[in-house]
């Protein structure tokens, strides 16, 4: 089966600064992969290069086996990749319902407004509210719900637990596990190692613009030097 | 001032405000979506007026001109955005400089094609008379301009708040990159936005022609006033364009009556005051002085 996402030898720059230095990363079809690493390791930049926000200078991005290196964001989105970005980036001026409608790409038996509201019931009574009036937790739910409205084959989440209260992080983990069970491929960027290892069937560790470790959560737990060298606080 | 004069000037101010709204709505839309202050907006306005002049000369129909001129400007916008502006995406200052260049070329070509003498365009039949209103005769066409401005504001507000394209525009004004990640072709949306902005400028040119005539320099007047309106009202929102034009139109008209040649000082006093009290403009979301 072709992988949902295959990134190889990715190099990307912000102006002169060489941020991605040969990133290799793969997410199998229906697989959940966690990408962890310290602040500034290059996780968000990797995502930016995958979804078309930033044009890589070298390397390849294959989505479902199709080469989409350097393609514009809408083409990557239309090939089945949905992003729940760092900082949520919901449209605050639009209502919750409009945020969802904007992203909608209906398929039979797929995600629609009713189904994302089943997953995040808290949003149901906020539908006509301007999204900027939502709480941080509600905004995060909306950002995930909006991505699901695309009916993606691959869902990329960039630090969804950032700024959430511990109870909400637990709810988030449960929701992500439910999504994983539907066979959706997931790439989860996280600083919260507990969440990353609970959701990710494999964990990739990133440092200084490259992936320096890859393995199952058990293998990561066994490799204690990795945690202290690349993740320790 | 007699009450009759105040009443007349108030109507003049409102009809000027309605014109300013048509003009500023396009400028504000393009800025909100693309972060580009289109300094060719005045030239587009001027071109709209001259295209209308030709249409009226050929066909005798002002109403046809009101359709053809905006379409012609939309076509120009659809060509210019991908051809020129898109190449400088993300380089806002360069894009603004580019629009100055476009403006110079357009204005110069208008001079070549239509000449540089002052021209006039008659109001359409039926609207060329005047009506008796509260102690004086008032030109019917100016009342039409007020009504047209209000109707256009209502239409644009409907499109903004109720249609899919309006939803995309509002989302794009906030975060165009994210909109792209949701599958919307933002290159196309930008081209259409720029074309719509140019069409609105052209439409303003047609509507204004029977009031102000056609002459060299009209592009700069239009640009100046539309910039003032969007700065006062707030860039990037339709409500801002409405608020700005409703304030600036009457203020300028009464300023001219009271202070004559110092009217411009009144306008800039308003700009300074608004920016001092509310740096985003009355209804804007974007800070102008960063
Ligand atoms: N727009 C930008 N322009 C210039 N440099 C940037 C930009 N965005 C990020 N960087 C730099 O690139 C490096 C990688 O940043 P990136 O945002 O990818 O890290 P990250 O792993 O996502 O970190 P975090 O966990 O804090 O989100 C950092 O050194 C950062 O300072
Ligand atoms: Mg990040």
XYZ file of C-alpha atoms and ligand atoms in Angstrom:
555
model
C 0.000 0.000 0.000
C 1.324 3.467 -0.788
C 2.155 5.660 2.177
C -0.168 8.560 3.001
C 2.892 10.803 3.217
C 6.503 10.312 2.274
C 9.000 13.095 2.838
C 12.602 12.608 1.842
C 15.702 14.783 2.027
C 13.715 17.942 2.648
C 15.731 21.173 2.855
C 14.079 24.523 3.491
C 15.219 28.028 4.329
C 13.832 31.197 5.857
C 15.828 33.700 3.862
C 19.458 32.720 4.543
C 18.739 30.565 7.557
C 18.898 26.863 6.726
C 16.096 25.497 8.907
C 15.329 22.051 7.459
C 18.466 20.032 6.829
C 17.318 16.860 5.147
C 14.093 15.736 6.814
C 12.964 12.163 6.194
C 9.517 11.248 7.410
C 6.788 8.826 6.425
C 3.223 8.175 7.518
C 1.722 4.908 6.348
C -1.845 4.640 5.172
C -4.054 4.675 8.273
C -1.039 5.062 10.557
C -0.627 7.572 13.409
C 2.838 9.087 13.687
C 3.949 11.528 16.361
C 6.668 14.083 15.630
C 8.307 15.504 18.727
C 11.203 17.835 19.416
C 12.229 20.927 21.326
C 11.095 24.454 20.549
C 12.656 25.603 17.303
C 13.586 22.099 16.143
C 11.828 22.708 12.843
C 8.567 20.817 13.320
C 6.264 23.600 12.117
C 8.655 24.391 9.285
C 8.479 20.746 8.181
C 4.688 21.015 8.096
C 4.900 24.319 6.218
C 7.065 22.663 3.567
C 4.654 19.722 3.313
C 1.424 21.723 2.981
C 2.838 24.280 0.533
C 3.288 27.327 2.790
C 7.029 27.189 2.229
C 8.725 25.975 -0.928
C 11.460 23.464 -0.128
C 14.812 24.006 -1.854
C 15.542 20.309 -2.113
C 13.874 17.010 -1.367
C 10.538 15.450 -2.180
C 7.038 15.383 -0.757
C 4.859 12.493 -1.892
C 1.191 12.454 -0.924
C -0.452 9.098 -1.592
C 2.414 8.360 -3.933
C 1.951 11.558 -5.927
C 4.826 14.033 -6.096
C 3.507 17.357 -4.787
C 6.818 18.980 -3.882
C 6.415 22.752 -3.983
C 2.754 22.598 -5.069
C 0.463 25.406 -3.830
C -1.505 24.763 -0.607
C -4.872 24.270 -2.312
C -3.521 21.452 -4.491
C -2.041 19.657 -1.515
C -5.299 20.142 0.380
C -7.273 18.756 -2.547
C -5.078 15.668 -2.639
C -6.380 14.729 0.810
C -4.189 16.511 3.362
C -5.873 18.569 6.081
C -4.070 20.790 8.558
C -4.928 21.797 12.080
C -2.193 24.396 12.408
C -0.172 25.625 15.358
C -2.000 28.562 16.937
C -5.314 27.220 15.517
C -5.713 29.934 12.901
C -9.484 29.758 12.911
C -11.305 32.589 11.152
C -12.329 34.720 14.124
C -14.550 37.006 12.095
C -16.637 34.080 10.838
C -19.156 32.107 12.842
C -18.345 28.584 13.962
C -20.754 27.253 11.346
C -19.070 29.320 8.614
C -15.634 28.064 9.659
C -16.908 24.536 9.130
C -18.791 25.289 5.905
C -15.746 26.971 4.392
C -13.751 23.759 4.673
C -16.521 21.353 3.672
C -15.699 18.765 1.048
C -18.631 16.410 1.320
C -18.286 12.709 0.622
C -20.825 9.978 1.122
C -20.694 8.695 4.703
C -17.926 11.208 5.431
C -17.540 14.011 7.910
C -20.157 16.738 7.817
C -21.370 19.325 10.301
C -23.558 16.845 12.176
C -20.772 14.301 12.548
C -18.064 16.700 13.697
C -20.543 17.997 16.288
C -20.955 14.427 17.545
C -17.196 14.268 18.048
C -17.075 17.729 19.672
C -20.519 18.241 21.266
C -19.274 21.420 22.961
C -19.347 23.219 19.619
C -23.018 22.464 18.973
C -24.432 25.327 21.030
C -21.791 27.760 19.732
C -22.595 27.383 16.021
C -23.714 30.938 15.322
C -21.119 32.563 17.569
C -18.215 34.470 16.051
C -15.287 32.085 16.374
C -13.042 34.640 18.078
C -15.426 34.599 21.033
C -14.791 30.904 21.709
C -12.594 29.770 24.580
C -9.126 28.435 23.763
C -10.306 24.852 24.146
C -13.330 25.431 21.925
C -11.132 27.084 19.303
C -8.904 24.011 19.270
C -11.934 21.738 18.822
C -13.097 23.969 15.980
C -9.691 23.848 14.296
C -9.749 20.044 14.359
C -13.401 19.905 13.289
C -12.651 22.266 10.401
C -9.815 20.020 9.223
C -12.105 16.972 9.420
C -14.681 18.734 7.212
C -12.137 18.272 4.406
C -12.632 14.499 4.738
C -8.876 14.036 4.550
C -6.830 10.888 4.070
C -4.103 12.459 6.214
C -4.702 14.774 9.171
C -1.770 16.893 10.328
C -2.065 18.450 13.778
C 0.565 20.919 14.971
C 0.709 21.075 18.775
C -3.039 20.796 19.390
C -2.496 20.539 23.164
C -0.692 23.892 23.358
C -2.346 26.083 25.970
C -5.019 23.530 26.944
C -5.913 22.688 30.544
C -4.905 19.105 31.556
C -8.527 17.914 31.513
C -8.924 19.171 27.944
C -5.662 17.500 26.896
C -7.221 14.233 28.076
C -10.360 14.875 25.993
C -8.183 15.739 23.017
C -6.262 12.467 23.358
C -9.521 10.524 23.459
C -10.798 12.311 20.342
C -7.554 11.629 18.470
C -7.705 7.949 19.395
C -11.254 7.794 18.045
C -10.017 9.374 14.809
C -7.138 6.912 14.627
C -9.623 4.059 14.981
C -11.491 5.264 11.868
C -8.413 4.495 9.779
C -7.439 8.099 9.237
C -3.694 8.633 8.843
C -2.455 11.121 11.437
C 0.724 13.148 11.786
C 0.710 14.633 15.280
C 3.274 17.245 16.254
C 3.489 17.441 20.020
C 5.628 18.720 22.886
C 3.466 16.739 25.291
C 5.243 13.367 25.223
C 2.455 11.568 27.061
C -0.061 12.583 24.413
C 2.395 11.914 21.579
C 3.132 8.365 22.728
C -0.525 7.629 23.499
C -1.661 8.556 19.992
C 1.412 7.822 17.867
C 2.028 4.218 16.840
C 5.462 5.446 15.881
C 7.336 8.438 17.275
C 9.854 10.508 15.331
C 12.188 12.834 17.152
C 13.368 15.989 15.484
C 16.367 18.116 16.363
C 18.032 20.986 14.537
C 16.147 20.497 11.307
C 16.465 16.725 10.946
C 14.769 13.584 12.229
C 17.235 11.977 14.633
C 15.218 9.035 15.955
C 12.295 6.932 14.858
C 10.638 4.032 16.651
C 7.659 2.790 18.599
C 6.759 4.455 21.908
C 8.298 1.426 23.682
C 11.543 1.808 21.725
C 11.638 5.494 22.588
C 11.106 4.709 26.264
C 13.995 2.205 26.107
C 16.352 4.678 24.417
C 16.761 6.895 27.463
C 19.602 8.969 26.000
C 17.276 10.173 23.220
C 14.890 11.663 25.709
C 17.562 13.477 27.689
C 19.476 14.640 24.614
C 16.648 15.783 22.385
C 13.566 16.208 24.517
C 14.647 16.851 28.105
C 13.722 20.081 29.675
C -26.020 79.506 6.457
C -29.726 79.417 5.790
C -31.546 76.162 6.568
C -32.199 75.726 2.831
C -28.486 75.943 2.104
C -27.657 73.531 4.918
C -30.214 71.072 3.533
C -28.803 71.347 0.005
C -25.243 70.960 1.204
C -26.222 67.978 3.315
C -27.594 66.286 0.179
C -24.451 67.248 -1.722
C -22.370 65.798 1.074
C -24.335 62.562 1.030
C -24.107 62.170 -2.731
C -20.364 62.819 -2.546
C -20.200 60.278 0.264
C -22.060 57.740 -1.888
C -19.515 58.234 -4.671
C -16.677 57.889 -2.202
C -18.186 54.651 -0.967
C -18.228 53.105 -4.458
C -14.632 54.192 -4.887
C -13.357 53.171 -1.452
C -15.140 49.806 -1.327
C -12.856 48.485 -4.064
C -9.677 49.908 -2.584
C -10.521 48.500 0.822
C -11.426 45.082 -0.558
C -8.122 44.738 -2.397
C -6.127 45.931 0.588
C -7.941 43.632 2.990
C -7.383 40.567 0.853
C -3.975 41.169 -0.670
C -2.298 43.625 1.705
C -1.669 45.890 -1.265
C -2.627 49.540 -1.259
C -3.495 49.796 -4.923
C -2.278 53.248 -5.917
C -3.615 52.660 -9.434
C -7.140 52.809 -8.025
C -7.523 56.450 -9.066
C -6.292 55.659 -12.575
C -8.827 52.815 -12.787
C -11.531 55.274 -11.754
C -10.417 57.692 -14.466
C -10.309 54.948 -17.090
C -13.842 53.927 -16.125
C -15.044 57.465 -16.767
C -13.351 57.675 -20.179
C -14.570 54.249 -21.273
C -18.049 55.441 -20.315
C -17.559 58.571 -22.393
C -16.764 56.461 -25.462
C -19.676 54.119 -24.877
C -22.071 57.046 -24.555
C -20.626 58.687 -27.688
C -21.105 55.469 -29.697
C -24.386 54.192 -28.344
C -25.957 57.103 -26.520
C -26.666 54.864 -23.564
C -25.376 55.865 -20.150
C -26.812 52.664 -18.676
C -24.841 50.529 -21.086
C -21.742 52.505 -20.072
C -22.463 51.635 -16.455
C -22.177 47.974 -17.406
C -19.364 48.117 -19.963
C -16.905 50.303 -18.024
C -16.795 48.090 -14.895
C -16.489 44.993 -17.091
C -13.608 46.556 -19.005
C -11.852 47.415 -15.768
C -12.496 43.932 -14.388
C -10.869 42.475 -17.489
C -7.873 44.756 -17.041
C -7.608 43.685 -13.390
C -7.813 40.011 -14.354
C -4.847 40.503 -16.675
C -2.737 42.746 -14.432
C -2.926 40.704 -11.235
C -1.408 37.459 -12.539
C 0.856 39.249 -15.004
C 2.403 41.748 -12.592
C 1.277 41.719 -8.963
C 1.477 37.963 -8.442
C 5.161 37.957 -9.295
C 5.789 40.223 -6.333
C 3.595 38.283 -3.875
C 4.739 38.899 -0.329
C 6.802 41.958 -1.267
C 4.211 44.545 -0.331
C 6.264 47.671 -0.835
C 7.352 46.524 -4.300
C 3.734 45.770 -5.139
C 2.689 49.257 -4.101
C 5.464 50.773 -6.220
C 4.301 48.619 -9.095
C 0.772 50.003 -8.809
C 2.214 53.517 -9.103
C 3.827 52.422 -12.354
C 0.544 50.937 -13.597
C -1.183 54.178 -12.691
C 1.303 56.299 -14.671
C 0.960 54.093 -17.745
C -2.841 54.028 -17.600
C -3.176 57.786 -17.135
C -0.686 58.457 -19.904
C -2.519 56.148 -22.291
C -5.820 57.851 -21.457
C -4.182 61.115 -22.562
C -3.028 59.502 -25.803
C -6.408 57.954 -26.610
C -8.871 60.566 -25.365
C -6.795 63.752 -25.275
C -6.068 66.010 -22.350
C -8.847 68.570 -22.499
C -11.712 68.735 -20.025
C -14.735 66.682 -21.108
C -18.194 66.296 -19.733
C -20.723 63.509 -19.672
C -24.411 64.306 -19.468
C -26.597 62.633 -16.891
C -28.846 60.033 -18.513
C -32.236 61.104 -19.873
C -34.796 61.228 -17.105
C -32.179 62.026 -14.471
C -30.880 65.204 -16.094
C -33.517 67.491 -14.579
C -34.042 68.735 -11.080
C -36.768 68.455 -8.477
C -38.174 71.026 -6.099
C -37.038 70.100 -2.622
C -37.328 72.197 0.535
C -36.884 75.712 -0.798
C -34.894 75.058 -3.943
C -34.332 72.961 -7.045
C -32.127 69.953 -6.551
C -30.459 67.961 -9.370
C -32.174 64.606 -9.739
C -28.952 62.855 -10.737
C -27.390 63.545 -7.344
C -30.356 61.932 -5.629
C -29.866 58.962 -7.925
C -26.212 58.775 -6.835
C -27.254 58.603 -3.181
C -29.778 55.866 -3.929
C -27.297 53.949 -6.062
C -24.610 54.128 -3.367
C -27.021 52.833 -0.742
C -28.235 50.029 -3.028
C -24.662 49.012 -3.842
C -23.743 48.989 -0.153
C -26.729 46.735 0.518
C -25.788 44.426 -2.342
C -22.133 44.188 -1.310
C -23.133 43.609 2.287
C -25.384 40.759 1.174
C -22.572 39.237 -0.886
C -20.114 39.597 2.014
C -22.290 38.117 4.696
C -24.560 35.655 2.907
C -22.746 34.080 -0.038
C -19.998 31.516 -0.325
C -17.687 33.883 -2.151
C -18.303 36.516 0.530
C -17.409 33.991 3.209
C -14.193 33.209 1.381
C -13.377 36.888 1.055
C -13.853 37.472 4.780
C -11.745 34.415 5.571
C -9.074 35.486 3.071
C -8.870 38.941 4.606
C -8.056 37.273 7.930
C -5.684 34.525 6.817
C -5.344 33.813 3.098
C -2.656 31.190 3.593
C -4.899 29.135 5.879
C -7.729 29.494 3.378
C -5.422 27.933 0.790
C -4.732 25.015 3.127
C -8.493 24.390 3.159
C -8.476 23.810 -0.584
C -9.326 27.286 -1.873
C -7.270 28.437 -4.859
C -6.136 31.758 -3.407
C -4.320 32.802 -6.599
C -7.673 32.747 -8.336
C -9.384 34.448 -5.426
C -6.755 37.220 -5.461
C -7.148 37.767 -9.204
C -10.931 37.940 -8.856
C -10.631 40.289 -5.893
C -8.313 42.601 -7.768
C -10.660 42.529 -10.743
C -13.642 43.307 -8.519
C -11.728 46.219 -6.978
C -10.882 47.579 -10.428
C -14.501 47.143 -11.544
C -15.724 49.127 -8.550
C -13.235 51.901 -9.357
C -14.483 51.927 -12.939
C -18.087 52.005 -11.764
C -17.296 54.982 -9.522
C -15.736 56.691 -12.543
C -18.927 56.297 -14.585
C -21.239 57.412 -11.795
C -19.058 60.415 -10.933
C -18.567 61.622 -14.520
C -21.877 63.534 -14.852
C -21.140 65.277 -11.526
C -17.438 66.107 -11.763
C -16.666 65.793 -15.485
C -13.539 64.239 -16.959
C -10.137 65.885 -16.827
C -6.451 65.242 -16.218
C -5.734 64.991 -12.506
C -9.083 63.392 -11.660
C -7.216 60.171 -10.874
C -5.199 61.803 -8.117
C -8.240 63.460 -6.536
C -10.036 60.126 -6.524
C -7.036 58.312 -5.079
C -6.517 60.883 -2.355
C -10.133 60.862 -1.238
C -10.488 57.095 -1.341
C -7.316 56.718 0.731
C -8.691 59.174 3.261
C -11.971 57.260 3.429
C -10.366 53.880 4.031
C -7.928 55.263 6.579
C -10.746 56.960 8.490
C -13.200 54.076 8.198
C -10.720 51.269 8.620
C -9.046 49.173 5.958
C -10.318 45.850 4.796
C -13.919 45.946 5.995
C -17.048 46.939 4.132
C -18.447 48.664 7.199
C -15.284 50.749 7.337
C -15.801 51.967 3.773
C -19.397 52.909 4.647
C -18.435 54.718 7.857
C -15.522 56.532 6.209
C -17.500 57.769 3.234
C -20.502 58.845 5.297
C -18.153 60.919 7.441
C -15.769 62.263 4.810
C -18.368 63.119 2.131
C -20.382 65.598 4.212
C -17.290 66.859 6.088
C -15.591 67.753 2.824
C -18.713 69.390 1.403
C -19.359 71.540 4.471
C -15.653 72.214 4.814
C -15.646 73.695 1.309
C -18.603 75.943 2.175
C -17.179 77.157 5.462
C -13.429 77.190 4.901
C -13.272 77.327 1.078
C -9.712 76.429 0.039
C -8.897 75.136 3.518
C -11.375 72.272 3.129
C -8.556 69.782 2.721
C -7.258 70.798 6.137
C -10.626 69.792 7.609
C -10.296 66.370 6.026
C -6.789 65.841 7.306
C -7.803 67.041 10.748
C -10.405 64.270 10.729
C -7.807 61.736 9.615
C -5.401 62.823 12.346
C -8.106 62.757 14.999
C -9.386 59.313 14.049
C -5.898 57.823 13.900
C -5.085 59.367 17.251
C -8.175 57.984 18.953
C -8.463 54.724 17.041
C -5.384 53.677 15.046
C -7.307 50.970 13.192
C -9.786 53.469 11.746
C -13.382 53.608 12.908
C -14.331 50.019 12.078
C -11.064 48.504 10.946
C -9.224 45.469 12.231
C -5.845 46.371 10.819
C -3.533 48.951 12.380
C -2.424 51.478 9.824
C 0.578 52.828 11.694
C 2.600 49.758 12.603
N 8.883 32.899 9.613
C 10.128 32.635 10.052
N 11.177 33.379 9.637
C 12.423 33.123 10.059
N 12.745 32.138 10.893
C 11.757 31.357 11.346
C 10.407 31.568 10.960
N 9.627 30.648 11.563
C 10.471 29.905 12.303
N 11.744 30.309 12.181
C 12.938 29.691 12.816
O 13.078 28.395 12.287
C 13.427 27.478 13.307
C 12.421 26.354 13.346
O 11.166 26.880 13.759
P 9.842 26.007 13.835
O 8.721 26.939 14.021
O 9.779 25.093 12.666
O 10.099 25.181 15.162
P 9.119 24.202 15.927
O 9.833 22.912 16.044
O 7.792 24.178 15.304
O 9.055 24.890 17.370
P 7.821 25.064 18.377
O 7.723 23.801 19.141
O 8.252 26.201 19.250
O 6.608 25.363 17.585
C 13.523 28.275 14.583
O 14.875 28.573 14.808
C 12.736 29.514 14.298
O 13.272 30.604 15.004
Mg 5.950 24.786 15.902
